[in-house]
Coordinates of C-alpha atoms and ligand atoms in Angstrom, one line a residue:
Chain A
M511 CA 26.9 -68.6 -43.5
S512 CA 28.5 -71.4 -40.8
K513 CA 31.3 -68.8 -40.0
L514 CA 31.7 -67.4 -36.4
P515 CA 29.0 -64.2 -36.4
I516 CA 30.7 -61.1 -35.2
V517 CA 27.8 -60.4 -32.7
R518 CA 25.7 -62.8 -31.0
I519 CA 22.7 -62.1 -28.7
E520 CA 20.6 -64.4 -26.4
N521 CA 17.9 -63.9 -24.9
L522 CA 18.6 -60.0 -23.8
H523 CA 16.4 -58.7 -21.1
K524 CA 17.5 -55.2 -19.6
K525 CA 14.9 -53.3 -16.3
Y526 CA 14.7 -50.2 -15.4
G527 CA 13.5 -50.2 -12.1
D528 CA 9.9 -51.5 -12.9
T529 CA 9.9 -50.7 -16.9
E530 CA 11.6 -53.9 -18.6
V531 CA 13.2 -52.2 -21.8
L532 CA 14.4 -55.1 -23.7
K533 CA 12.2 -58.3 -23.4
G534 CA 14.3 -61.2 -24.4
I535 CA 16.4 -60.1 -28.1
S536 CA 17.8 -62.4 -29.7
L537 CA 20.4 -61.8 -32.9
E538 CA 23.4 -62.8 -34.8
V539 CA 25.6 -60.4 -37.1
Q540 CA 27.7 -61.8 -39.5
E541 CA 31.1 -60.7 -40.6
Q542 CA 30.8 -57.7 -43.4
E543 CA 26.9 -57.6 -42.5
V544 CA 25.1 -54.3 -42.1
V545 CA 22.7 -54.0 -39.8
V546 CA 19.6 -51.8 -39.8
I547 CA 17.6 -51.4 -37.1
I548 CA 14.3 -49.5 -36.8
G549 CA 11.9 -48.5 -34.5
P550 CA 9.8 -46.0 -32.6
S551 CA 11.3 -43.9 -30.2
G552 CA 12.2 -45.5 -26.1
T553 CA 11.7 -49.0 -27.9
G554 CA 15.4 -50.1 -26.3
K555 CA 17.2 -49.6 -29.7
S556 CA 20.1 -47.5 -27.9
T557 CA 19.7 -49.9 -24.9
M558 CA 20.4 -52.8 -26.8
L559 CA 23.9 -51.1 -28.4
R560 CA 25.0 -50.2 -25.5
C561 CA 24.3 -53.6 -23.8
I562 CA 27.0 -54.8 -26.8
N563 CA 29.8 -52.8 -25.8
L564 CA 28.7 -53.5 -22.2
L565 CA 28.2 -49.1 -21.8
T566 CA 24.7 -51.0 -20.4
I567 CA 25.2 -54.4 -18.2
P568 CA 22.6 -56.5 -19.6
D569 CA 20.1 -58.5 -16.2
E570 CA 19.9 -61.9 -18.5
G571 CA 20.8 -63.0 -21.6
R572 CA 24.5 -63.8 -23.1
I573 CA 26.4 -62.1 -25.3
W574 CA 29.5 -63.3 -27.3
L575 CA 31.8 -60.8 -29.3
E576 CA 33.7 -63.5 -31.8
D577 CA 34.6 -66.3 -30.3
Q578 CA 34.5 -64.6 -26.7
E579 CA 31.3 -64.4 -24.0
I580 CA 31.7 -60.8 -22.8
T581 CA 28.6 -61.6 -20.4
A582 CA 31.0 -64.0 -19.3
P583 CA 32.1 -62.7 -15.1
H584 CA 35.5 -61.3 -15.3
T585 CA 35.8 -60.0 -18.7
D586 CA 38.3 -57.1 -19.3
V587 CA 35.5 -54.9 -20.8
N588 CA 38.2 -52.4 -22.0
K589 CA 39.6 -54.9 -24.2
I590 CA 35.9 -55.5 -25.2
R591 CA 35.5 -52.2 -26.1
Q592 CA 38.3 -51.4 -28.3
R593 CA 37.1 -54.5 -30.0
I594 CA 33.8 -52.2 -30.5
G595 CA 33.6 -48.7 -32.3
M596 CA 30.2 -46.7 -31.2
V597 CA 29.3 -43.4 -33.1
F598 CA 26.5 -41.4 -30.8
Q599 CA 23.6 -39.1 -32.2
D600 CA 25.2 -36.0 -30.6
F601 CA 29.0 -36.9 -31.5
N602 CA 30.6 -36.4 -27.8
L603 CA 34.2 -35.7 -29.4
F604 CA 36.1 -34.7 -26.8
N605 CA 35.8 -30.8 -26.2
H606 CA 39.4 -29.8 -25.9
L607 CA 41.0 -32.1 -28.1
T608 CA 41.5 -31.1 -32.2
A609 CA 39.6 -33.3 -34.3
L610 CA 43.5 -35.0 -34.9
G611 CA 43.6 -35.4 -30.9
N612 CA 39.9 -36.9 -30.6
V613 CA 41.5 -39.9 -32.9
T614 CA 45.1 -40.2 -31.6
I615 CA 44.3 -39.8 -27.7
G616 CA 42.4 -43.6 -27.6
L617 CA 46.1 -44.7 -29.9
T618 CA 48.4 -43.3 -27.4
K619 CA 46.4 -43.5 -23.9
V620 CA 44.5 -46.6 -24.7
L621 CA 46.7 -48.8 -27.1
G622 CA 50.1 -47.0 -25.9
M623 CA 51.0 -46.1 -29.4
N624 CA 53.8 -43.5 -29.3
K625 CA 53.2 -40.0 -30.5
K626 CA 54.5 -39.9 -34.1
E627 CA 52.8 -43.5 -35.0
A628 CA 49.6 -42.2 -33.5
H629 CA 49.8 -39.2 -35.7
E630 CA 50.2 -41.0 -38.9
K631 CA 47.4 -43.4 -37.8
G632 CA 45.3 -40.3 -37.0
M633 CA 45.8 -38.6 -40.1
W634 CA 45.2 -42.1 -42.3
E635 CA 41.6 -42.1 -39.9
L636 CA 40.6 -38.8 -40.8
E637 CA 41.6 -38.7 -44.4
R638 CA 39.1 -42.0 -44.5
V639 CA 36.5 -39.8 -43.4
G640 CA 37.5 -36.7 -45.7
L641 CA 38.7 -34.7 -42.7
A642 CA 42.6 -34.2 -43.1
D643 CA 42.2 -30.6 -44.0
K644 CA 40.3 -30.4 -40.7
A645 CA 42.9 -31.8 -38.3
D646 CA 43.9 -29.1 -36.1
L647 CA 40.3 -27.5 -35.5
Y648 CA 38.3 -28.0 -32.5
P649 CA 34.6 -29.7 -32.4
A650 CA 33.5 -26.2 -31.7
Q651 CA 35.2 -24.9 -35.2
L652 CA 33.6 -27.9 -36.9
S653 CA 29.7 -28.0 -38.4
G654 CA 27.6 -31.0 -37.1
G655 CA 28.4 -33.5 -40.3
Q656 CA 32.0 -32.8 -39.4
K657 CA 31.7 -33.6 -35.8
Q658 CA 29.9 -37.1 -36.4
R659 CA 32.6 -37.3 -38.9
V660 CA 35.3 -37.2 -36.9
A661 CA 33.6 -38.8 -34.4
I662 CA 33.3 -41.9 -36.9
A663 CA 37.4 -41.4 -37.9
R664 CA 38.0 -42.1 -33.9
A665 CA 36.2 -45.4 -33.6
L666 CA 38.1 -46.4 -36.5
G667 CA 41.4 -46.0 -34.8
M668 CA 40.7 -48.3 -32.9
D669 CA 40.3 -50.8 -35.0
P670 CA 37.0 -52.2 -34.0
H671 CA 35.7 -55.6 -35.4
V672 CA 32.2 -54.6 -35.3
M673 CA 30.6 -50.5 -35.4
L674 CA 27.9 -49.6 -33.7
F675 CA 25.8 -46.2 -34.9
D676 CA 23.4 -45.0 -33.1
E677 CA 21.3 -42.4 -34.7
P678 CA 24.1 -41.0 -36.2
T679 CA 22.5 -38.1 -38.2
S680 CA 19.4 -37.4 -36.3
A681 CA 20.8 -34.3 -34.6
L682 CA 21.7 -33.0 -38.2
D683 CA 20.3 -30.3 -39.9
P684 CA 19.6 -31.7 -43.0
E685 CA 21.9 -30.8 -45.6
L686 CA 24.6 -32.5 -43.3
I687 CA 22.9 -35.7 -43.2
G688 CA 24.6 -36.7 -46.8
E689 CA 28.3 -36.6 -46.0
V690 CA 27.7 -38.5 -43.1
L691 CA 26.3 -41.0 -44.8
T692 CA 28.8 -41.3 -47.4
V693 CA 31.3 -42.1 -44.8
M694 CA 29.5 -44.7 -43.5
Q695 CA 28.8 -46.3 -47.0
K696 CA 32.2 -46.2 -47.7
L697 CA 32.4 -48.1 -44.4
A698 CA 30.0 -50.6 -45.3
R699 CA 31.3 -51.2 -48.8
E700 CA 35.0 -51.7 -47.5
G701 CA 33.2 -54.4 -45.3
M702 CA 33.0 -53.4 -42.1
T703 CA 30.7 -55.1 -39.9
M704 CA 27.4 -52.6 -38.9
L705 CA 24.9 -52.1 -36.8
V706 CA 23.3 -48.7 -37.3
V707 CA 20.2 -47.3 -35.5
T708 CA 18.7 -44.9 -38.1
H709 CA 15.4 -43.5 -40.1
E710 CA 17.6 -42.6 -43.0
M711 CA 15.6 -45.1 -45.4
G712 CA 17.3 -44.1 -48.1
F713 CA 20.7 -45.7 -46.4
A714 CA 18.7 -48.8 -45.3
R715 CA 16.9 -49.6 -48.4
E716 CA 20.3 -49.5 -50.3
V717 CA 23.3 -50.2 -47.9
S718 CA 21.8 -52.7 -45.6
D719 CA 21.4 -56.3 -46.2
R720 CA 19.1 -56.8 -43.1
I721 CA 16.5 -54.5 -41.3
I722 CA 15.4 -55.4 -38.2
F723 CA 12.1 -53.7 -36.8
M724 CA 12.0 -53.1 -32.6
E725 CA 9.0 -52.3 -30.7
H726 CA 8.5 -52.4 -27.1
G727 CA 11.9 -54.5 -26.2
V728 CA 11.2 -57.3 -28.6
I729 CA 12.2 -57.4 -32.6
V730 CA 9.0 -57.7 -34.1
E731 CA 10.0 -58.8 -37.6
Q732 CA 13.3 -59.1 -39.4
G733 CA 14.5 -59.5 -43.5
P734 CA 16.3 -58.3 -46.1
P735 CA 15.2 -54.6 -47.2
D736 CA 13.0 -55.3 -49.9
Q737 CA 10.7 -57.6 -48.1
L738 CA 10.7 -55.4 -45.3
F739 CA 9.7 -52.3 -47.8
Y740 CA 7.8 -54.4 -50.2
A741 CA 6.2 -57.3 -48.1
P742 CA 6.1 -56.5 -44.6
K743 CA 4.5 -59.7 -42.3
H744 CA 3.4 -57.7 -39.9
N745 CA 1.1 -54.8 -39.8
R746 CA 2.7 -53.2 -36.9
T747 CA 6.1 -53.0 -39.3
R748 CA 3.5 -51.6 -42.3
E749 CA 2.3 -49.1 -40.3
F750 CA 6.0 -48.2 -38.8
L751 CA 7.4 -47.9 -42.6
W752 CA 5.0 -45.6 -43.9
K753 CA 4.7 -43.5 -40.7
I754 CA 8.6 -42.1 -40.6
T755 CA 8.6 -42.5 -44.6
E756 CA 6.0 -39.8 -44.2
L757 CA 8.2 -38.0 -41.9
Y758 CA 11.3 -38.2 -43.3
G759 CA 9.9 -37.3 -46.5
K760 CA 10.4 -38.7 -50.0
D761 CA 13.2 -36.0 -50.5
R762 CA 15.2 -37.6 -47.7
D763 CA 15.7 -41.1 -49.9
N764 CA 17.9 -39.0 -51.7
A765 CA 20.1 -38.1 -48.7
A766 CA 21.7 -41.7 -48.8
P767 CA 23.8 -41.3 -52.0
A768 CA 24.0 -43.3 -55.1
S769 CA 26.5 -46.2 -55.3
G770 CA 29.7 -44.6 -56.8
Chain B
M355 CA 55.7 15.8 3.7
D356 CA 59.0 15.3 4.7
E357 CA 57.8 13.9 7.9
L358 CA 55.8 11.1 5.9
I359 CA 58.9 10.3 3.9
V360 CA 60.9 9.6 6.8
F361 CA 57.9 7.5 8.7
L362 CA 57.9 5.4 5.2
Q363 CA 61.6 4.8 5.2
R364 CA 61.4 3.7 8.8
V365 CA 58.4 1.6 8.2
I366 CA 59.2 -0.1 4.8
P367 CA 61.1 -3.1 6.0
D368 CA 58.3 -3.9 8.0
F369 CA 55.6 -4.0 5.5
I370 CA 57.8 -5.7 2.8
E371 CA 58.3 -8.6 5.5
G372 CA 54.6 -8.9 6.3
T373 CA 53.7 -8.9 2.5
K374 CA 56.5 -11.6 1.7
I375 CA 54.3 -13.5 4.9
T376 CA 50.6 -12.6 3.1
L377 CA 51.7 -14.0 -0.2
Q378 CA 53.1 -17.5 1.6
L379 CA 50.2 -17.8 3.1
T380 CA 48.4 -17.5 0.2
V381 CA 49.9 -19.2 -2.3
V382 CA 50.6 -22.4 0.6
A383 CA 46.5 -21.8 1.4
L384 CA 45.3 -22.2 -2.9
A385 CA 48.0 -25.3 -3.5
L386 CA 46.9 -27.0 -0.1
G387 CA 43.5 -26.0 -0.8
A388 CA 43.5 -27.7 -4.0
A389 CA 45.5 -30.7 -3.2
I390 CA 42.8 -31.3 -0.9
G391 CA 39.7 -29.7 -3.0
L392 CA 40.0 -31.8 -6.1
P393 CA 40.0 -35.0 -4.6
A394 CA 37.7 -34.1 -2.3
A395 CA 35.5 -33.4 -5.3
L396 CA 36.5 -36.3 -7.5
A397 CA 35.2 -38.7 -4.1
R398 CA 32.1 -36.5 -4.0
V399 CA 31.0 -37.2 -8.1
Y400 CA 32.4 -40.8 -8.6
G401 CA 33.3 -42.2 -5.2
G402 CA 31.9 -45.1 -3.3
K403 CA 29.0 -44.7 -0.6
W404 CA 31.7 -44.1 2.2
L405 CA 33.8 -41.9 -0.1
K406 CA 31.1 -39.6 -0.9
K407 CA 30.0 -39.4 2.6
I408 CA 33.2 -38.0 4.2
A409 CA 33.6 -35.7 1.5
V410 CA 30.2 -34.0 1.6
A411 CA 30.5 -34.3 5.6
Y412 CA 34.2 -32.4 5.3
I413 CA 33.0 -29.7 2.5
E414 CA 29.9 -28.7 4.6
L415 CA 31.6 -28.6 8.0
F416 CA 34.2 -26.1 5.9
R417 CA 31.2 -24.1 4.3
G418 CA 29.3 -24.1 7.1
T419 CA 31.3 -22.6 9.6
P420 CA 33.3 -19.3 10.1
L421 CA 37.0 -19.3 9.0
L422 CA 38.0 -17.8 12.5
V423 CA 36.1 -20.6 14.5
Q424 CA 38.3 -23.0 12.2
L425 CA 41.6 -21.2 12.9
F426 CA 41.0 -20.7 16.8
V427 CA 39.6 -24.5 17.4
I428 CA 42.7 -25.7 15.0
Y429 CA 45.2 -23.1 16.7
Y430 CA 43.8 -23.5 19.7
G431 CA 41.4 -26.7 20.2
L432 CA 43.8 -29.5 18.8
P433 CA 46.5 -28.8 21.6
D434 CA 44.0 -30.4 24.1
V435 CA 43.8 -34.2 21.9
G436 CA 47.7 -33.7 21.8
I437 CA 48.1 -32.1 18.6
T438 CA 49.9 -28.7 19.2
L439 CA 50.5 -26.6 15.9
S440 CA 52.9 -24.0 15.3
R441 CA 50.9 -20.2 14.4
F442 CA 52.0 -21.1 11.2
G443 CA 51.4 -24.4 10.5
A444 CA 47.2 -23.4 12.4
A445 CA 47.5 -20.7 9.8
Y446 CA 48.5 -23.1 6.7
L447 CA 46.2 -25.8 7.7
A448 CA 43.0 -23.7 8.8
L449 CA 43.2 -21.5 5.4
G450 CA 44.2 -24.8 3.3
L451 CA 41.4 -27.1 4.4
N452 CA 38.7 -24.0 4.5
S453 CA 40.3 -23.4 0.8
G454 CA 40.0 -26.9 -0.3
A455 CA 35.8 -27.5 0.6
Y456 CA 35.4 -24.4 -1.6
Q457 CA 37.7 -25.1 -4.5
A458 CA 36.0 -28.9 -3.6
E459 CA 32.6 -27.3 -4.6
Y460 CA 34.0 -25.5 -7.8
F461 CA 35.8 -28.5 -9.2
R462 CA 32.4 -30.8 -8.7
G463 CA 30.1 -27.5 -10.3
A464 CA 33.1 -28.3 -13.5
I465 CA 33.7 -31.4 -13.7
Q466 CA 29.2 -32.4 -13.3
A467 CA 29.0 -29.2 -15.7
I468 CA 31.2 -31.6 -18.5
G469 CA 27.9 -33.7 -18.9
S470 CA 27.8 -38.1 -19.1
G471 CA 28.3 -38.1 -23.4
Q472 CA 32.6 -37.1 -22.6
M473 CA 32.7 -40.6 -20.0
M474 CA 30.1 -42.9 -21.8
A475 CA 32.4 -41.8 -25.6
A476 CA 36.0 -42.3 -23.2
R477 CA 34.7 -45.7 -21.9
A478 CA 33.4 -46.9 -25.4
I479 CA 37.2 -46.7 -27.4
G480 CA 38.4 -49.0 -24.0
M481 CA 39.4 -45.9 -21.3
S482 CA 39.1 -47.0 -18.3
Q483 CA 37.3 -45.0 -15.5
I484 CA 40.6 -43.3 -14.5
K485 CA 41.8 -42.9 -17.9
A486 CA 38.8 -41.2 -18.5
I487 CA 38.9 -38.7 -15.8
R488 CA 42.0 -38.1 -16.4
Y489 CA 42.6 -37.2 -20.2
I490 CA 38.9 -36.1 -20.8
I491 CA 37.2 -35.1 -17.8
M492 CA 39.5 -33.3 -15.8
P493 CA 41.6 -31.0 -18.6
Q494 CA 38.3 -29.7 -19.0
A495 CA 36.8 -29.3 -15.6
L496 CA 39.9 -27.4 -14.9
R497 CA 39.7 -25.0 -17.5
L498 CA 35.6 -24.5 -16.5
A499 CA 36.6 -24.1 -12.9
L500 CA 38.8 -21.8 -13.5
P501 CA 37.3 -18.5 -13.3
A502 CA 35.4 -19.8 -10.0
W503 CA 38.9 -20.8 -8.9
S504 CA 40.5 -17.2 -9.6
N505 CA 37.7 -15.5 -7.5
E506 CA 39.3 -18.0 -4.8
A507 CA 42.7 -16.7 -5.5
I508 CA 42.3 -13.2 -5.4
A509 CA 39.8 -13.5 -2.5
M510 CA 42.1 -15.6 -0.2
V511 CA 44.8 -12.8 -0.3
K512 CA 42.7 -10.7 1.7
Y513 CA 41.4 -14.1 3.9
T514 CA 45.1 -14.2 5.2
A515 CA 44.4 -11.7 7.1
I516 CA 42.6 -13.2 9.9
V517 CA 45.7 -14.9 10.6
F518 CA 46.6 -11.7 12.5
L519 CA 44.5 -12.9 15.4
I520 CA 46.7 -15.9 16.1
A521 CA 49.6 -13.4 15.8
V522 CA 51.0 -15.0 12.5
P523 CA 53.6 -11.9 11.5
D524 CA 52.2 -11.2 8.3
L525 CA 51.1 -7.7 6.7
M526 CA 48.1 -7.4 8.9
T527 CA 50.1 -7.8 11.8
K528 CA 52.7 -5.7 10.9
A529 CA 50.4 -3.0 10.4
K530 CA 49.3 -3.0 13.8
L531 CA 52.6 -3.3 15.6
I532 CA 53.9 -0.6 13.6
A533 CA 50.8 1.3 14.6
G534 CA 51.0 0.7 18.1
R535 CA 55.2 1.8 17.7
Y536 CA 54.4 4.6 15.8
F537 CA 50.6 6.0 17.6
N538 CA 49.8 7.1 14.0
P539 CA 47.1 4.6 12.8
I540 CA 45.8 5.8 10.0
P541 CA 48.4 6.2 7.5
V542 CA 49.7 2.5 8.4
Y543 CA 46.1 1.2 7.7
I544 CA 46.1 3.8 4.2
T545 CA 49.5 2.2 3.4
V546 CA 48.3 -1.4 3.8
A547 CA 44.9 -1.2 2.4
I548 CA 46.8 0.0 -0.9
I549 CA 49.4 -3.0 -0.4
Y550 CA 46.6 -5.3 -0.7
I551 CA 45.2 -3.5 -3.1
I552 CA 48.3 -3.6 -5.5
L553 CA 48.2 -7.2 -4.3
V554 CA 45.2 -8.1 -5.6
A555 CA 45.6 -6.3 -9.0
I556 CA 49.1 -8.7 -9.3
A557 CA 46.8 -11.9 -9.0
T558 CA 44.0 -10.8 -11.2
V559 CA 46.8 -9.5 -13.7
I560 CA 48.3 -13.4 -13.6
M561 CA 44.8 -15.6 -13.4
R562 CA 43.7 -13.6 -16.1
T563 CA 46.5 -14.7 -18.1
V564 CA 46.4 -18.0 -17.0
E565 CA 43.1 -18.0 -18.2
R566 CA 43.8 -16.8 -21.6
K567 CA 46.3 -19.0 -22.0
L568 CA 44.1 -22.0 -21.7
E569 CA 41.3 -20.8 -23.6
T570 CA 40.3 -23.4 -26.3
P571 CA 38.0 -22.7 -29.2
G572 CA 34.6 -22.8 -28.2
L573 CA 35.4 -25.1 -25.2
E574 CA 32.9 -22.2 -23.2
L575 CA 30.4 -21.9 -25.4
E576 CA 30.1 -25.9 -26.2
T577 CA 29.5 -26.8 -22.6
E578 CA 27.2 -23.5 -22.0
R579 CA 25.1 -25.7 -23.7
H580 CA 24.4 -28.6 -21.5
Ligands
ADP8 N1 19.9 -44.8 -18.0 C1 18.4 -45.1 -18.2 N2 17.9 -45.3 -16.7 C2 16.8 -45.5 -17.1 N3 15.8 -45.4 -17.6 C3 16.0 -45.4 -19.0 C4 17.7 -45.1 -19.3 N4 18.2 -45.7 -20.2 C5 16.8 -45.4 -20.9 N5 16.1 -46.1 -20.7 C6 14.4 -45.9 -21.0 O1 14.4 -47.2 -21.5 C7 13.1 -46.9 -22.7 C8 14.1 -47.4 -23.5 O2 14.9 -46.2 -24.3 P1 16.5 -45.8 -25.7 O3 17.1 -47.7 -25.1 O4 17.1 -45.2 -25.2 O5 15.2 -46.3 -26.5 P2 15.6 -46.0 -27.7 O6 16.9 -46.0 -28.1 O7 15.1 -47.0 -28.7 O8 14.7 -44.9 -28.1 C9 12.8 -45.4 -22.4 O9 11.7 -45.6 -22.1 C10 13.8 -45.0 -22.1 O10 13.1 -43.8 -20.7
MG9 MG1 18.3 -44.2 -28.8

C-alpha cells in the first residue's frame, strides 16, 4: 500500500456554532477501496462526506485528493468536485430534466461536451445502472430506486475518481433497496473507490474492504468487516452493531445481493 | 338602436387607439417589471449583505406605498430633482417599478421553494453557483412562479388605467374624453368595461396556454412536498 491514497484526511475539525461536530478525523482511502461508515445519527458522518468535496468547509485539518491538497487556499472547488461523485439520501435529481438530462447537464454545462457526445455518454451511464429504457422519463415518473440509480449515473458521468454515498438507500421502501445496492456492488467490482455511509450491514459485510465506526465526531474503531462484526475492540462498536442488526432485521441482510 | 350604432361607429377609432395604448402599457410594464424583479429576487436570495438590503428596500418601498403615489412622485416629483419624464416615460417607469417589486416576491418565493438539495447536487457535479442558478434553479423557479406571474399579468391590464390621472391617452382616458364630448357617459363606460373584460380574457387564455406548454410531469407535485 505504498501507492498514493485517493483521499487523505488529516485531523479534520468542524463546528456548527458551539457544537463541535467533527473532532479530529484522520482517514486514508486507497484506490479501489470500498469503505463503509457507520455510526449513530447526528455523529457527523454526512458532515465528513461533505467536507471531502468541500460542500462544507472544514474549520481545521487538511484533505488531499490524490496529490492535491484541496484544503489549500485558492484551489478551484468546481474542478475538484468533478473528480468526486456524490450520491445523496434524498436523490436530489433535477426535477425539470429527464433521466438523461440529469446525466448530460453536467457533461454539457460543466465539461463542455457537445450535445451528441453528451447524449452518447449519458445513455452509456444510464445503461450502466440499467435504466437506458427510462432515459426520457422525468424524476416524478420514476420509482425511488430508479431515481437513486439515475443519481448514481449522473455522478458517474463526470468520471469521478472516488464516489461518496450518503445513506443512499435510507429514503427507499425496503423492496427498492436491493436494486440500488446491486448497482453499487457492481461499481465496487469494477474498481470504483467508494466511501459509503449506510446501515445496510449485508452490503457492508459483503462488499466493503473496511468498516469505520464513528461516534460523536470521532472514529471509534475501524477494520475489515469480519473484525468489526465478530471481534470488535470496543464495547460501543459491539452495542451499535447489535442495535442496527436488530433494527434493520435479518431479512435486510438479503437485500445485498450475492455476488454474480 | 340605430342611434347607438351610429354613436359607436363614431367612437370606435378612439377606443381602438386607447386599447392599443393600454396593451402597450401592460406589456412594457410587465417586461420592465420582470427585468427588475428577477435580479431583485436573485439579489434577495443569493446576494451579499448589501445587495440583499438594497433589494429588500426597493421591494418594501414599492409594495408598501400606493401605486398612485408612486406615479405622482415620478411624474410631478422627479422634475424637482432635475429628472423630467414624459407622460409615457413616467407611466412606464411607475408601472414597471411597481410590478417589479411584486414580481420579485413571486420569483423569490419560487426560488426558495426549490429546496437546497437542488443547489447542493448541482454544486456537487462541479457547477459554479452562477451556472447552477441558470441551469438548475431558474428553470424550475420560473415554472413555479408562473401562476402568480399570470395573475400579475392579468391584473396589470387593469392597473394601467391609473395613468388616466396623468393624462396618458389609454383606454380609460379616451373613455373620459368621449363621455365628455357626447354627454353620454353610461354607454361609454359600459363599452370600456367590456373591452377590459375581453382583454383580461385574452390575457388569461395566453397565460394558461403558456402554463400548459411549460408543464413538466410531476414538477408541481414534486415541489409541493418540500
Ligand atoms: N449546516 C448545518 N448547520 C448547523 N448544524 C448542522 C449542519 N449540518 C449538520 N449539523 C449538525 O451537525 C451534527 C452532525 O450532523 P451530520 O453530519 O448530518 O450527522 P450524521 O450524518 O452522522 O447523522 C448534527 O447535530 C447536526 O444537527
Ligand atoms: Mg447523515
